[in-house]
Each structure stands twice: as structure tokens, then as C-alpha cells.
Coordinates of C-alpha atoms in Angstrom, one line a residue:
Chain A
X1 CA 90.6 -77.9 -45.3
X2 CA 87.9 -76.3 -47.6
X3 CA 89.7 -73.9 -50.2
X4 CA 88.4 -70.3 -49.6
X5 CA 88.6 -69.6 -53.4
X6 CA 86.2 -72.4 -53.8
X7 CA 83.8 -71.3 -51.3
X8 CA 84.3 -67.2 -52.6
X9 CA 83.2 -68.4 -56.0
X10 CA 80.0 -70.5 -54.8
X11 CA 78.9 -67.7 -52.6
X12 CA 79.4 -65.1 -55.6
X13 CA 77.3 -67.2 -58.0
X14 CA 74.5 -67.5 -55.4
X15 CA 74.8 -63.9 -54.8
X16 CA 75.2 -62.8 -58.4
X17 CA 72.9 -65.4 -60.1
X18 CA 75.1 -66.2 -62.7
X19 CA 78.7 -67.6 -63.2
X20 CA 79.7 -64.4 -65.6
X21 CA 78.6 -62.0 -63.0
X22 CA 80.4 -64.0 -60.1
X23 CA 83.5 -64.0 -62.5
X24 CA 83.6 -60.5 -63.2
X25 CA 83.0 -60.0 -59.2
X26 CA 86.1 -61.8 -58.3
X27 CA 88.2 -61.0 -61.5
X28 CA 88.7 -64.1 -62.6
X29 CA 87.2 -66.2 -66.0
X30 CA 84.0 -67.5 -65.9
X31 CA 85.8 -70.8 -66.6
X32 CA 87.8 -70.6 -63.3
X33 CA 84.5 -70.1 -61.4
X34 CA 83.1 -73.1 -62.9
X35 CA 85.9 -75.1 -62.1
X36 CA 86.5 -74.0 -58.6
X37 CA 82.4 -74.7 -57.8
X38 CA 83.0 -78.2 -59.4
X39 CA 85.7 -79.1 -57.3
X40 CA 83.9 -78.2 -54.5
X41 CA 80.9 -79.6 -55.4
X42 CA 83.1 -83.2 -56.0
X43 CA 85.1 -82.6 -52.7
X44 CA 81.5 -82.1 -50.9
X45 CA 79.6 -84.5 -53.0
X46 CA 76.5 -82.8 -53.3
X47 CA 74.9 -80.4 -56.1
X48 CA 75.8 -76.9 -54.8
X49 CA 74.1 -74.4 -57.4
X50 CA 71.2 -75.2 -59.4
X51 CA 71.8 -73.9 -62.8
X52 CA 69.5 -71.5 -64.0
X53 CA 68.1 -68.1 -64.6
X54 CA 69.4 -67.0 -61.6
X55 CA 71.5 -69.7 -60.6
X56 CA 70.7 -70.9 -57.0
X57 CA 72.4 -72.3 -54.2
X58 CA 71.0 -75.6 -52.7
X59 CA 70.3 -76.1 -49.3
X60 CA 73.9 -77.8 -48.8
X61 CA 75.3 -74.9 -50.9
X62 CA 73.6 -72.2 -48.6
X63 CA 75.2 -73.9 -45.5
X64 CA 78.5 -73.5 -47.1
X65 CA 77.7 -70.2 -48.1
X66 CA 76.8 -69.6 -44.4
X67 CA 80.2 -71.1 -43.2
X68 CA 82.3 -69.0 -45.7
X69 CA 80.3 -65.7 -44.4
X70 CA 81.4 -66.5 -40.8
X71 CA 84.8 -67.4 -41.8
X72 CA 85.1 -63.8 -43.5
X73 CA 83.5 -62.1 -40.6
X74 CA 86.1 -63.8 -38.1
X75 CA 88.9 -63.0 -40.4
X76 CA 87.5 -59.4 -40.4
X77 CA 87.9 -59.4 -36.3
X78 CA 91.5 -60.7 -37.1
X79 CA 92.4 -57.5 -39.2
X80 CA 91.3 -55.3 -36.1
X81 CA 93.6 -57.3 -33.7
X82 CA 96.5 -57.5 -36.2
X83 CA 96.7 -54.5 -37.8
X84 CA 99.5 -55.8 -40.0
X85 CA 97.2 -57.8 -41.7
X86 CA 96.2 -56.5 -45.1
X87 CA 92.2 -55.9 -45.4
X88 CA 90.1 -58.5 -46.7
X89 CA 86.7 -57.8 -48.4
X90 CA 83.8 -56.6 -46.2
X91 CA 82.1 -59.4 -44.6
X92 CA 78.4 -60.4 -45.9
X93 CA 76.2 -61.3 -43.3
X94 CA 73.3 -63.3 -44.4
X95 CA 70.5 -62.8 -41.6
X96 CA 66.7 -63.9 -41.8
X97 CA 64.1 -61.4 -40.3
X98 CA 60.7 -60.8 -40.4
X99 CA 59.4 -58.2 -42.9
X100 CA 57.7 -56.2 -40.0
X101 CA 61.2 -55.6 -38.5
X102 CA 62.6 -54.7 -41.7
X103 CA 59.9 -52.2 -42.1
X104 CA 59.9 -51.0 -38.6
X105 CA 63.0 -50.5 -36.4
X106 CA 66.0 -52.5 -37.9
X107 CA 67.3 -50.2 -40.9
X108 CA 69.3 -47.7 -38.4
X109 CA 71.0 -50.6 -36.5
X110 CA 72.1 -52.2 -40.1
X111 CA 73.2 -48.0 -41.2
X112 CA 75.0 -47.9 -38.0
X113 CA 77.7 -51.0 -39.3
X114 CA 79.6 -49.3 -41.8
X115 CA 82.1 -52.0 -43.4
X116 CA 79.5 -55.0 -43.3
X117 CA 77.3 -55.9 -46.0
X118 CA 73.9 -57.2 -45.3
X119 CA 72.0 -60.2 -47.2
X120 CA 68.4 -60.1 -46.0
X121 CA 66.2 -62.9 -46.0
X122 CA 62.7 -62.2 -45.0
X123 CA 60.4 -64.9 -43.3
X124 CA 57.9 -65.2 -40.7
X125 CA 59.1 -64.3 -37.1
X126 CA 57.7 -67.7 -36.4
X127 CA 59.9 -69.7 -38.6
X128 CA 62.9 -67.3 -39.3
X129 CA 64.9 -69.3 -36.7
X130 CA 64.8 -72.5 -39.3
X131 CA 67.0 -70.4 -41.5
X132 CA 69.7 -70.2 -38.4
X133 CA 68.8 -74.0 -37.5
X134 CA 69.7 -75.0 -41.0
X135 CA 72.8 -73.0 -41.1
X136 CA 71.7 -71.1 -44.0
X137 CA 72.2 -67.7 -42.3
X138 CA 74.3 -66.4 -39.7
X139 CA 72.1 -64.8 -37.4
X140 CA 67.9 -64.6 -37.0
X141 CA 65.6 -62.2 -35.6
X142 CA 63.0 -64.6 -34.4
X143 CA 59.9 -64.9 -32.3
X144 CA 61.0 -68.4 -30.9
X145 CA 62.9 -67.7 -27.6
X146 CA 64.6 -70.8 -27.5
X147 CA 67.9 -70.6 -29.6
X148 CA 69.1 -73.6 -31.4
X149 CA 71.8 -75.5 -30.3
X150 CA 75.3 -73.9 -30.2
X151 CA 73.3 -70.4 -30.6
X152 CA 72.7 -67.4 -28.0
X153 CA 69.6 -65.7 -27.8
X154 CA 69.3 -61.8 -26.9
X155 CA 65.8 -60.6 -26.1
X156 CA 65.5 -57.5 -28.1
X157 CA 61.4 -56.4 -27.0
X158 CA 58.2 -56.9 -28.8
X159 CA 56.7 -55.3 -32.1
X160 CA 53.3 -54.2 -31.2
X161 CA 50.6 -54.5 -33.5
X162 CA 47.0 -52.8 -33.5
X163 CA 44.0 -54.5 -35.5
X164 CA 43.0 -51.5 -37.8
X165 CA 41.0 -50.9 -40.7
X166 CA 39.5 -47.8 -42.4
X167 CA 36.2 -46.0 -40.7
X168 CA 34.6 -46.9 -44.1
X169 CA 35.6 -50.8 -43.8
X170 CA 34.3 -50.5 -40.0
X171 CA 30.9 -48.7 -40.9
X172 CA 30.4 -51.1 -43.8
X173 CA 31.2 -54.4 -42.3
X174 CA 30.8 -54.0 -38.3
X175 CA 27.8 -51.1 -38.2
X176 CA 26.4 -54.1 -36.0
X177 CA 29.5 -54.4 -33.7
X178 CA 32.3 -56.9 -33.8
X179 CA 30.1 -60.0 -33.7
X180 CA 31.1 -62.9 -34.8
X181 CA 29.1 -63.5 -37.5
X182 CA 30.6 -60.0 -39.0
X183 CA 33.9 -61.2 -38.5
X184 CA 33.0 -64.4 -40.5
X185 CA 32.3 -62.2 -43.5
X186 CA 34.4 -59.1 -43.5
X187 CA 37.6 -59.6 -45.7
X188 CA 40.8 -59.9 -43.5
X189 CA 44.3 -59.2 -44.5
X190 CA 47.0 -61.6 -44.3
X191 CA 50.7 -61.6 -45.3
X192 CA 51.2 -65.0 -46.2
X193 CA 50.2 -68.7 -45.1
X194 CA 52.5 -68.6 -42.1
X195 CA 51.1 -65.3 -40.9
X196 CA 49.0 -66.2 -37.4
X197 CA 49.2 -62.7 -36.0
X198 CA 45.4 -62.3 -37.2
X199 CA 44.0 -65.4 -35.8
X200 CA 45.9 -64.7 -32.7
X201 CA 44.2 -61.4 -32.4
X202 CA 41.0 -62.9 -33.0
X203 CA 41.2 -65.6 -30.3
X204 CA 42.2 -62.9 -28.1
X205 CA 39.1 -61.2 -28.7
X206 CA 37.0 -64.6 -27.9
X207 CA 36.8 -65.3 -31.8
X208 CA 39.2 -68.4 -31.9
X209 CA 38.1 -70.7 -35.0
X210 CA 36.8 -68.0 -37.1
X211 CA 38.3 -67.9 -40.6
X212 CA 37.2 -64.9 -42.7
X213 CA 37.8 -64.8 -46.1
X214 CA 41.4 -63.3 -46.4
X215 CA 43.1 -61.1 -49.0
X216 CA 47.0 -62.0 -49.3
X217 CA 49.3 -59.2 -49.5
X218 CA 52.8 -60.1 -48.6
X219 CA 54.1 -56.7 -48.1
X220 CA 54.1 -54.7 -44.7
X221 CA 53.4 -51.2 -46.3
X222 CA 50.9 -52.9 -48.6
X223 CA 49.0 -54.1 -45.9
X224 CA 48.9 -50.5 -44.3
X225 CA 47.7 -49.0 -47.8
X226 CA 45.4 -51.7 -48.1
X227 CA 43.6 -51.1 -44.8
X228 CA 43.6 -47.5 -45.3
X229 CA 42.2 -48.1 -48.8
X230 CA 39.1 -50.2 -47.2
X231 CA 40.3 -53.6 -48.8
X232 CA 40.4 -55.3 -45.4
X233 CA 41.2 -55.2 -41.7
X234 CA 44.5 -56.6 -40.5
X235 CA 47.3 -56.5 -37.9
X236 CA 49.4 -53.7 -38.5
X237 CA 52.8 -52.5 -36.6
X238 CA 51.7 -49.7 -34.1
X239 CA 54.5 -47.5 -35.3
X240 CA 53.5 -47.6 -39.1
X241 CA 49.7 -47.2 -38.1
X242 CA 50.0 -44.5 -35.1
X243 CA 50.2 -41.5 -37.8
X244 CA 46.9 -42.9 -39.6
X245 CA 45.5 -43.6 -36.3
X246 CA 46.0 -40.1 -35.2
X247 CA 44.8 -38.7 -38.6
X248 CA 41.4 -41.0 -38.4
X249 CA 42.5 -42.9 -41.8
X250 CA 42.9 -45.8 -39.5
X251 CA 40.8 -47.1 -36.4
X252 CA 41.2 -49.8 -34.4
X253 CA 38.6 -52.6 -34.3
X254 CA 39.0 -52.9 -30.7
X255 CA 39.9 -49.8 -28.8
X256 CA 43.5 -50.4 -27.2
X257 CA 43.7 -54.2 -28.0
X258 CA 47.4 -54.5 -29.0
X259 CA 49.1 -57.6 -29.7
X260 CA 52.8 -57.7 -29.0
X261 CA 55.2 -60.2 -30.6
X262 CA 58.5 -60.6 -28.7
X263 CA 61.6 -60.9 -31.0
X264 CA 65.0 -62.4 -30.1
X265 CA 68.0 -61.9 -31.6
X266 CA 70.0 -65.3 -32.1
X267 CA 73.4 -66.4 -33.7
X268 CA 76.0 -69.0 -33.0
X269 CA 78.4 -68.4 -30.3
X270 CA 81.2 -68.7 -32.5
X271 CA 80.2 -65.8 -34.4
X272 CA 79.4 -63.7 -31.2
X273 CA 82.7 -61.4 -31.5
X274 CA 82.5 -60.8 -35.1
X275 CA 78.8 -59.7 -34.5
X276 CA 79.4 -57.4 -31.8
X277 CA 79.0 -54.0 -33.5
X278 CA 75.7 -55.2 -35.1
X279 CA 74.7 -56.9 -32.1
X280 CA 75.4 -53.5 -30.0
X281 CA 73.6 -51.5 -33.0
X282 CA 70.4 -53.7 -32.8
X283 CA 70.3 -53.4 -28.8
X284 CA 70.1 -49.4 -29.4
X285 CA 67.9 -49.6 -32.3
X286 CA 65.5 -52.1 -30.5
X287 CA 65.0 -49.6 -27.3
X288 CA 63.9 -47.1 -29.9
X289 CA 61.7 -49.1 -32.1
X290 CA 60.4 -51.9 -29.7
X291 CA 58.1 -52.4 -26.7
X292 CA 60.3 -53.5 -23.4
X293 CA 59.8 -57.0 -23.0
X294 CA 58.4 -56.4 -19.7
X295 CA 55.4 -54.7 -20.4
X296 CA 54.2 -57.1 -23.1
X297 CA 50.4 -57.4 -23.6
X298 CA 50.5 -60.9 -25.3
X299 CA 52.9 -63.4 -25.3
X300 CA 50.5 -66.2 -27.3
Chain B
X1 CA 35.7 -83.3 -66.0
X2 CA 37.2 -82.5 -62.7
X3 CA 35.7 -82.5 -59.4
X4 CA 35.2 -78.8 -57.9
X5 CA 35.3 -80.2 -54.7
X6 CA 38.7 -81.7 -54.9
X7 CA 40.0 -78.7 -56.8
X8 CA 38.6 -76.4 -53.7
X9 CA 40.1 -79.0 -51.2
X10 CA 43.6 -78.6 -52.9
X11 CA 43.0 -74.7 -53.2
X12 CA 41.8 -74.5 -49.6
X13 CA 44.9 -76.8 -48.0
X14 CA 47.6 -74.3 -50.3
X15 CA 45.8 -71.2 -48.9
X16 CA 45.5 -72.1 -45.5
X17 CA 48.6 -74.3 -45.2
X18 CA 47.1 -77.4 -43.2
X19 CA 44.5 -80.0 -44.0
X20 CA 42.7 -79.0 -40.7
X21 CA 42.3 -75.2 -41.4
X22 CA 41.2 -76.2 -45.0
X23 CA 38.5 -78.5 -43.4
X24 CA 37.5 -75.8 -41.3
X25 CA 37.5 -73.2 -44.3
X26 CA 35.1 -75.6 -46.4
X27 CA 33.0 -76.7 -43.4
X28 CA 33.9 -80.6 -43.7
X29 CA 36.0 -82.9 -41.8
X30 CA 40.1 -83.3 -41.9
X31 CA 39.7 -86.8 -43.5
X32 CA 37.2 -85.5 -46.0
X33 CA 39.7 -82.9 -47.2
X34 CA 42.3 -85.6 -47.3
X35 CA 39.8 -87.9 -49.4
X36 CA 39.4 -85.3 -51.9
X37 CA 42.9 -84.5 -52.4
X38 CA 43.8 -88.2 -52.6
X39 CA 41.4 -88.6 -55.3
X40 CA 42.5 -85.6 -57.5
X41 CA 46.2 -86.8 -56.9
X42 CA 45.2 -90.2 -58.3
X43 CA 43.4 -88.9 -60.8
X44 CA 46.1 -86.3 -62.0
X45 CA 48.7 -88.9 -61.3
X46 CA 51.1 -86.3 -59.8
X47 CA 51.7 -85.3 -56.0
X48 CA 49.7 -81.9 -55.7
X49 CA 50.6 -81.0 -52.0
X50 CA 53.7 -81.2 -50.4
X51 CA 52.7 -82.1 -46.8
X52 CA 54.6 -79.8 -44.4
X53 CA 54.3 -77.0 -42.1
X54 CA 53.0 -75.4 -43.9
X55 CA 51.4 -77.4 -46.9
X56 CA 52.7 -76.4 -50.1
X57 CA 51.2 -77.0 -53.5
X58 CA 53.4 -78.3 -56.1
X59 CA 53.7 -76.7 -59.5
X60 CA 50.9 -79.0 -61.2
X61 CA 49.2 -78.5 -57.8
X62 CA 49.6 -74.5 -58.7
X63 CA 48.4 -75.2 -62.2
X64 CA 45.4 -76.8 -60.9
X65 CA 44.5 -74.4 -58.2
X66 CA 44.8 -71.1 -61.1
X67 CA 42.4 -73.6 -63.1
X68 CA 40.2 -73.8 -60.0
X69 CA 40.3 -69.9 -59.7
X70 CA 39.5 -69.4 -63.1
X71 CA 36.4 -71.6 -63.0
X72 CA 35.3 -69.5 -60.2
X73 CA 36.0 -66.3 -61.8
X74 CA 33.8 -67.3 -65.0
X75 CA 31.1 -68.9 -62.6
X76 CA 30.6 -65.3 -60.8
X77 CA 30.2 -63.8 -63.8
X78 CA 27.1 -66.2 -64.6
X79 CA 25.8 -65.1 -61.5
X80 CA 25.6 -61.7 -62.9
X81 CA 24.2 -62.8 -66.1
X82 CA 21.9 -65.2 -64.5
X83 CA 20.2 -63.7 -61.8
X84 CA 18.5 -66.6 -60.5
X85 CA 21.6 -68.7 -59.9
X86 CA 22.6 -69.1 -56.2
X87 CA 25.4 -66.7 -55.4
X88 CA 28.9 -69.0 -54.9
X89 CA 32.1 -68.0 -53.0
X90 CA 33.9 -65.2 -53.8
X91 CA 36.3 -65.8 -56.6
X92 CA 40.0 -65.7 -55.5
X93 CA 42.6 -63.9 -57.8
X94 CA 46.1 -65.3 -57.5
X95 CA 47.9 -62.5 -59.4
X96 CA 52.0 -62.2 -59.7
X97 CA 53.4 -58.5 -59.9
X98 CA 56.5 -56.7 -58.6
X99 CA 56.8 -55.3 -55.5
X100 CA 57.6 -51.8 -56.3
X101 CA 53.6 -51.9 -58.1
X102 CA 52.3 -53.3 -54.9
X103 CA 54.0 -50.3 -52.7
X104 CA 53.0 -47.6 -55.3
X105 CA 50.2 -47.5 -57.4
X106 CA 48.2 -50.8 -57.4
X107 CA 46.5 -51.0 -54.2
X108 CA 43.5 -48.6 -54.9
X109 CA 42.7 -50.9 -57.9
X110 CA 42.6 -53.6 -55.7
X111 CA 40.4 -51.7 -53.3
X112 CA 38.0 -50.8 -56.3
X113 CA 37.1 -54.4 -56.6
X114 CA 34.9 -55.5 -53.8
X115 CA 33.5 -59.1 -54.2
X116 CA 36.8 -60.2 -55.7
X117 CA 39.6 -61.9 -53.2
X118 CA 43.3 -61.2 -54.1
X119 CA 46.1 -63.6 -53.4
X120 CA 49.4 -61.6 -54.5
X121 CA 52.4 -63.2 -55.4
X122 CA 55.6 -61.0 -55.6
X123 CA 58.5 -61.4 -58.1
X124 CA 60.8 -59.1 -60.1
X125 CA 58.9 -57.7 -63.2
X126 CA 61.3 -59.3 -65.2
X127 CA 60.2 -62.7 -64.0
X128 CA 56.6 -62.6 -62.8
X129 CA 55.3 -63.3 -66.4
X130 CA 56.8 -66.8 -65.9
X131 CA 54.2 -67.3 -63.1
X132 CA 51.6 -66.7 -65.9
X133 CA 53.4 -68.9 -68.5
X134 CA 53.4 -71.7 -65.8
X135 CA 49.7 -71.1 -65.4
X136 CA 50.3 -70.6 -61.5
X137 CA 48.4 -67.1 -61.7
X138 CA 45.5 -65.9 -63.4
X139 CA 47.1 -62.7 -64.5
X140 CA 50.5 -60.7 -64.0
X141 CA 51.9 -57.3 -63.9
X142 CA 55.2 -57.5 -66.1
X143 CA 57.7 -55.9 -68.0
X144 CA 57.9 -58.0 -70.9
X145 CA 55.4 -56.7 -73.4
X146 CA 54.9 -59.7 -75.3
X147 CA 52.4 -62.0 -73.8
X148 CA 52.5 -65.8 -73.6
X149 CA 50.6 -67.8 -75.9
X150 CA 46.7 -67.3 -75.9
X151 CA 47.0 -64.4 -73.2
X152 CA 46.3 -60.4 -74.1
X153 CA 48.5 -57.8 -72.7
X154 CA 47.5 -54.4 -72.1
X155 CA 50.3 -51.3 -71.4
X156 CA 49.6 -49.9 -68.3
X157 CA 52.3 -47.3 -68.2
X158 CA 55.8 -46.9 -66.8
X159 CA 57.2 -47.1 -63.3
X160 CA 59.8 -44.2 -62.9
X161 CA 62.9 -44.7 -60.9
X162 CA 65.4 -42.1 -59.9
X163 CA 69.0 -43.3 -58.3
X164 CA 68.9 -41.6 -55.0
X165 CA 71.2 -41.8 -51.6
X166 CA 71.5 -39.5 -48.4
X167 CA 73.4 -36.0 -48.7
X168 CA 75.7 -37.8 -46.3
X169 CA 76.6 -40.8 -48.4
X170 CA 77.3 -38.6 -51.6
X171 CA 79.5 -36.5 -49.2
X172 CA 81.2 -39.5 -48.0
X173 CA 81.5 -41.9 -51.2
X174 CA 81.3 -39.2 -54.2
X175 CA 83.0 -36.2 -52.7
X176 CA 85.2 -36.3 -55.8
X177 CA 82.3 -37.1 -58.4
X178 CA 80.5 -39.8 -59.6
X179 CA 83.7 -41.4 -61.1
X180 CA 83.8 -45.2 -61.9
X181 CA 86.2 -45.7 -59.3
X182 CA 84.0 -44.1 -56.8
X183 CA 81.1 -46.1 -58.0
X184 CA 82.9 -49.4 -57.7
X185 CA 83.7 -49.1 -53.7
X186 CA 80.4 -47.2 -52.7
X187 CA 77.8 -49.7 -51.5
X188 CA 74.8 -50.1 -53.5
X189 CA 71.3 -51.4 -52.4
X190 CA 69.9 -54.4 -54.6
X191 CA 66.5 -55.8 -54.1
X192 CA 67.5 -59.8 -54.8
X193 CA 69.5 -61.5 -57.1
X194 CA 66.9 -60.9 -60.3
X195 CA 67.0 -57.1 -59.8
X196 CA 68.9 -55.3 -62.9
X197 CA 67.4 -51.8 -62.2
X198 CA 70.9 -50.6 -60.4
X199 CA 73.0 -52.3 -63.2
X200 CA 70.6 -50.7 -66.0
X201 CA 70.9 -47.4 -64.6
X202 CA 74.5 -47.4 -64.3
X203 CA 75.0 -48.8 -68.1
X204 CA 73.0 -45.5 -69.1
X205 CA 75.5 -43.4 -67.1
X206 CA 78.6 -45.0 -68.6
X207 CA 78.9 -47.5 -66.1
X208 CA 78.2 -50.8 -67.9
X209 CA 80.4 -53.5 -65.9
X210 CA 80.8 -51.9 -62.6
X211 CA 79.8 -54.1 -59.7
X212 CA 79.7 -52.3 -56.6
X213 CA 79.4 -53.8 -53.3
X214 CA 75.7 -54.6 -52.7
X215 CA 73.5 -54.7 -49.7
X216 CA 70.3 -57.0 -50.5
X217 CA 67.3 -55.8 -48.9
X218 CA 64.0 -57.5 -50.4
X219 CA 61.7 -54.6 -49.5
X220 CA 60.7 -51.5 -51.3
X221 CA 60.2 -49.4 -48.5
X222 CA 63.5 -50.7 -46.8
X223 CA 65.0 -49.5 -49.8
X224 CA 64.0 -46.1 -49.2
X225 CA 64.8 -46.0 -45.7
X226 CA 68.1 -47.5 -46.1
X227 CA 69.1 -44.9 -48.8
X228 CA 67.7 -42.4 -46.3
X229 CA 70.3 -43.9 -43.4
X230 CA 72.7 -44.0 -45.7
X231 CA 73.1 -47.6 -46.0
X232 CA 74.0 -47.3 -49.8
X233 CA 72.4 -45.8 -52.9
X234 CA 69.7 -47.5 -54.8
X235 CA 67.0 -46.9 -57.7
X236 CA 63.7 -46.0 -55.6
X237 CA 60.3 -45.4 -57.2
X238 CA 60.0 -41.5 -58.0
X239 CA 56.7 -41.4 -56.3
X240 CA 58.1 -42.8 -52.9
X241 CA 61.2 -41.0 -53.1
X242 CA 59.8 -37.7 -54.1
X243 CA 58.8 -36.2 -50.5
X244 CA 62.4 -37.1 -49.3
X245 CA 63.8 -35.3 -52.8
X246 CA 61.9 -32.5 -51.6
X247 CA 62.8 -32.4 -47.7
X248 CA 66.6 -32.6 -48.9
X249 CA 66.7 -36.4 -46.8
X250 CA 67.6 -37.9 -50.4
X251 CA 69.2 -36.7 -53.2
X252 CA 69.6 -37.8 -57.0
X253 CA 73.0 -39.2 -57.7
X254 CA 72.9 -37.4 -61.3
X255 CA 70.2 -34.9 -61.6
X256 CA 67.4 -35.6 -63.5
X257 CA 68.3 -39.4 -64.5
X258 CA 65.3 -41.0 -64.4
X259 CA 65.0 -44.9 -65.5
X260 CA 61.6 -45.7 -66.5
X261 CA 60.0 -49.6 -66.7
X262 CA 57.2 -50.1 -68.7
X263 CA 54.5 -52.4 -67.4
X264 CA 51.6 -54.8 -69.0
X265 CA 48.7 -56.1 -67.6
X266 CA 48.7 -60.0 -68.9
X267 CA 45.9 -62.7 -68.6
X268 CA 44.5 -65.5 -70.5
X269 CA 41.9 -64.5 -73.3
X270 CA 39.7 -66.8 -71.7
X271 CA 39.6 -64.7 -68.5
X272 CA 39.1 -61.6 -69.9
X273 CA 35.4 -61.2 -69.2
X274 CA 35.9 -62.1 -65.6
X275 CA 38.6 -59.6 -64.9
X276 CA 37.1 -56.8 -66.6
X277 CA 36.3 -54.9 -63.1
X278 CA 40.0 -55.2 -62.3
X279 CA 41.3 -54.4 -65.5
X280 CA 39.3 -51.3 -65.6
X281 CA 40.4 -50.7 -62.2
X282 CA 44.1 -50.7 -62.8
X283 CA 44.1 -48.9 -66.2
X284 CA 42.3 -45.6 -63.9
X285 CA 44.8 -46.4 -61.3
X286 CA 47.7 -46.8 -63.6
X287 CA 46.7 -43.5 -64.9
X288 CA 47.6 -42.0 -61.8
X289 CA 50.5 -43.9 -60.4
X290 CA 52.5 -44.4 -63.6
X291 CA 54.2 -42.2 -66.6
X292 CA 52.3 -42.6 -69.9
X293 CA 54.3 -45.0 -72.1
X294 CA 54.7 -42.1 -74.9
X295 CA 57.0 -40.3 -72.5
X296 CA 59.1 -43.0 -71.4
X297 CA 63.0 -42.0 -70.6
X298 CA 64.6 -45.6 -71.2
X299 CA 63.1 -48.9 -72.3
X300 CA 65.9 -51.1 -71.8

């Protein structure tokens, strides 16, 4: 059986970035932290922390931290069932999700779960599931409907996007219409190398294979700001674009041409009970912030 | 002399994430892309791209991409001086900056520089300079006043932060005042492991050494949303917090206790001329969005 004190030391070093801060968190000396990590590394036979500024967990380290988080979560449920048990530290949930979910609909669900601490990892909805498959997070919001082995999947709804730009940008680049030639020249916004939303929308408009020059801005709100400032066009979440579409600061490139991305909540079956309050809160928040799956415009 | 076609292939693979998309961008075959990369890797004697989904540049690969970007930038200036020269592709500028700059003041400056393409790398202001030192970006917005060797540094101004939370959160956790005991229990927001803003503000309030339980939300706007939703307290950029402070959705934990983070624009001296339009636009945008350096509240 793995020693929970050793696991707690590993998690704290990764979370705080240094042995000193981890020691202060756990109210022990830095040398105790160092010994616990060393003991765990010897037992596992892997390097678990890359020493540096900040210290970071290796993939096996992240796997063990997620394991520790899951034990904490299960133990916090025990406290509910056995009121005599002294209350442990709050469970910390490491969750992978897409930036646009964090920017649009998910915060109220997190705020509804008092007693949990969240450690959010942002990655594209097409790959956020990989974090769960690697065991580095306890749950994921993903676009991939098929859950990893041993995991449950719950359809949340779809995030609706609109291809938007400023009226000045449209006048400058698309005065002659949205021709392939114009689309090939007009600057586009891209979140990162994994972001396929613009390509999918272009493909849905008959522009598969077009590769416009692209700015890379890894921030949901910077996407909106940059579209408004005329830097480029991009797929913006409808809920963020709506006020600007209504005020006229943004226009849709093709009227009423949304792109919907279905999202799923996935977690190991073993964590089901511990995650229940969060799962319930996510369902409620998704009903407000996402489009119901039955009415989706495009599943590609 | 390095072959610019090989460099362009390397940059395109990294940017698009695959050999196929890079080939389509450069209008050559994937096998030509593969040969060019191979030729460059043989010449340099290092692996430059980690093959995967997506393909990513190694540190030596990033170094060469920044070199290629700098050549493109210098060449774009030549076109200005020698009007007979045919126009090349738009220069692409890879820039490291902090998320809060992207969320608050910098987008208008980028939008003012038509003809440039931006590839933004987000990292904490305390470490964004490392990207420049490693030669992986052509310029950086950083909190470190001392530029790396061979680089110029321009003081932009300071980003002002306010320690904020929802009134309900303050009533719940700080009903008895902002005591060390209360601060040690009330959940705090943290951007990532490198984020020291909350600790600095706590230290300025006499709370050095406190380690409240912390949620980790790597998004500027999620910080504001989470503070409003009562998930925790955190250091929010004043310009984003202001409307919520005025409406009463957020309150300052300690009235009029801002924390200012001075920011500097740094780039290799050789790139000075090519960056001039952007540097000018940044100065103008900083005058609007940042606090003048002379009036800074705390430089720690």
C-alpha cells in the first residue's frame, strides 16, 4: 500500500512548485518533504518530480497525484457516511477542460461545490480526454463521446460557435463576398496548433483545404477582443459574441451558420460517488450555458 | 548559410502541427517538407521536430524558428527600403507575454500592426523573459527590468491589480475581519504554480507565510468570473475588476490596496528596426491600459 504522507508530499511539491512551499503547506520540514519524495521515488522506481523553478511532476508523478486526489475524494465521502470520522483536508480535483468551457458556462458549477478545491488543466476539447486516459486528471470535459476504459461518459450539451469579425474587417477583406480567394488572404484567428474549429467551419462552408494566414492567440477572450479590433476573424462562442453581434461590433461572416461542439463529462467509474455533487452542478450549468444535444447544428 | 526553404518547412510544421498541413501551406508535397526538415536536422545535428499529434518543435527547433522569424522581419523591412523587391510572405512574430496583458491592454496594439502575423505564447510575467533568453521568441512582455544580453528593454508601465472577492464571500469568510486565521482558511484563486501575485499582496498586508487553500484557474477572465461566483478571492486586473467593483458584484478585501506589476518590452537589438511599428503601437496602448511607472504602488 502506498504511504499517503508520501503521496501528499508529492502532490504538494507539484502544486506549490517547491519543496519549501510544500513543507509549509503540510507543516513539516523541507527535509521531511524531500525524504518522503525520495522514499516514494525509490518504491515506484521512477523520477516523480523534475527539480527546477518551479518543480514539476513527471508523467508517472502526475499519475500518482491523480491517484492521491481520488483517494482524498473517496475519503471525503466516508466522512459524510461516518460522522464520527475527523474531517480530512478538502479534496482537490484536477480536471481537464477546454478554455471555452471555462470562459462560458462552467464557473457557476464549480462555485456550487463548496468544500472541493479545483485544479484546472486547459487543453483543446479534442485532446482533453488524453489527460484522463493517461490518468493525470480525475475527470475531463471532452468532445470525444467514447470514454476511456473504466470511465463513464455523460453528454452535457454543445457549445455553439459563430464565425465572427468586425464590420470594418469584413468591408476590408470580404467586400467582394466570401470567395475562396478572399478567405485565403484574410487573416484568421487560431487558438493554438490543435484548434480545428475554423477549419471545420470553412469545410462546412465549402472551403475545405483553405489555409488563411493565422494569428495565434491562446485565450478565449482575446479571440473576441481581437475580432472586435479587426485583427482577424474567428470562431467565437455564441454566448460571448452575442452582445457584440447585437451592438454591431461583430458580424457573422455567413448569417446563421453556427458550428456546435458536443461536450461530454467523463470520469473513472470508481470516482462516480465522490464526484456526484459536481456532476449534478455541471448538469445544471450545462442546461443554462450549452445547446441541448438534440438540436446540434454540426457534429463533425 | 542556412537554407531558408528548410527553415520555412520547420516553422510551418511547428505552426500547423503536421507535415501534410505544412506542405499545403507552402504549396509543396509532404515528401518535400520531410526532406527539407531532414536536411536541416542533419546539418544542425539535432532533432528539431517531435513527430506526433500535433508535431512540435524541440528547443533547438524553436530557436531556429525564432531565427527564421527574425530573418523574415528584417526582409520585410528591406521591401520597404527597396521598392523593386517583390513582397515576401508576412513576417510572423512569436511573442511571449503574460495572460493579463493579453486580456487587458495589448490587443489594440496588435490590431494596429497590419501586415504582421502574431503567434502569442502565454507565460507568467516573472518567467516570460526566459523565452526570449532561450531565443524561442522574438520579443517578450516581462516583469524583469534587466534585459537578456544583446536585448533592449523599454518600460511600458504597470498593470494594477486589486484583491477582490464577492460580497457574499467576504461575509462568509471574513465576517470577523481579515485576520491571519481567516485568510488561512478562505479559498484563494491562483493562476498557476508560477503565480505569486496573491502571496505578494498577502505579504504587503503583513500576511507573509500564509498559505490559503487555493483553486487553480489558468485564465484571466475565469479569475474574475470565479471571484464573482464566490469560489475564492484573487488578484484581478483593476481594468477588468472596475465595472464589477462599481456595480458591487466585487469588493476589495482591503480598500485601496492595489498591487502594481511593472512591465517591460524586450527584444534583440538586431530586431529593433523591424519591430518599430509594433513597439510604437505598444507604447501607445500601454499609455491607455497601464499605470505610469512613476506612480507605482509596489515593485516587489
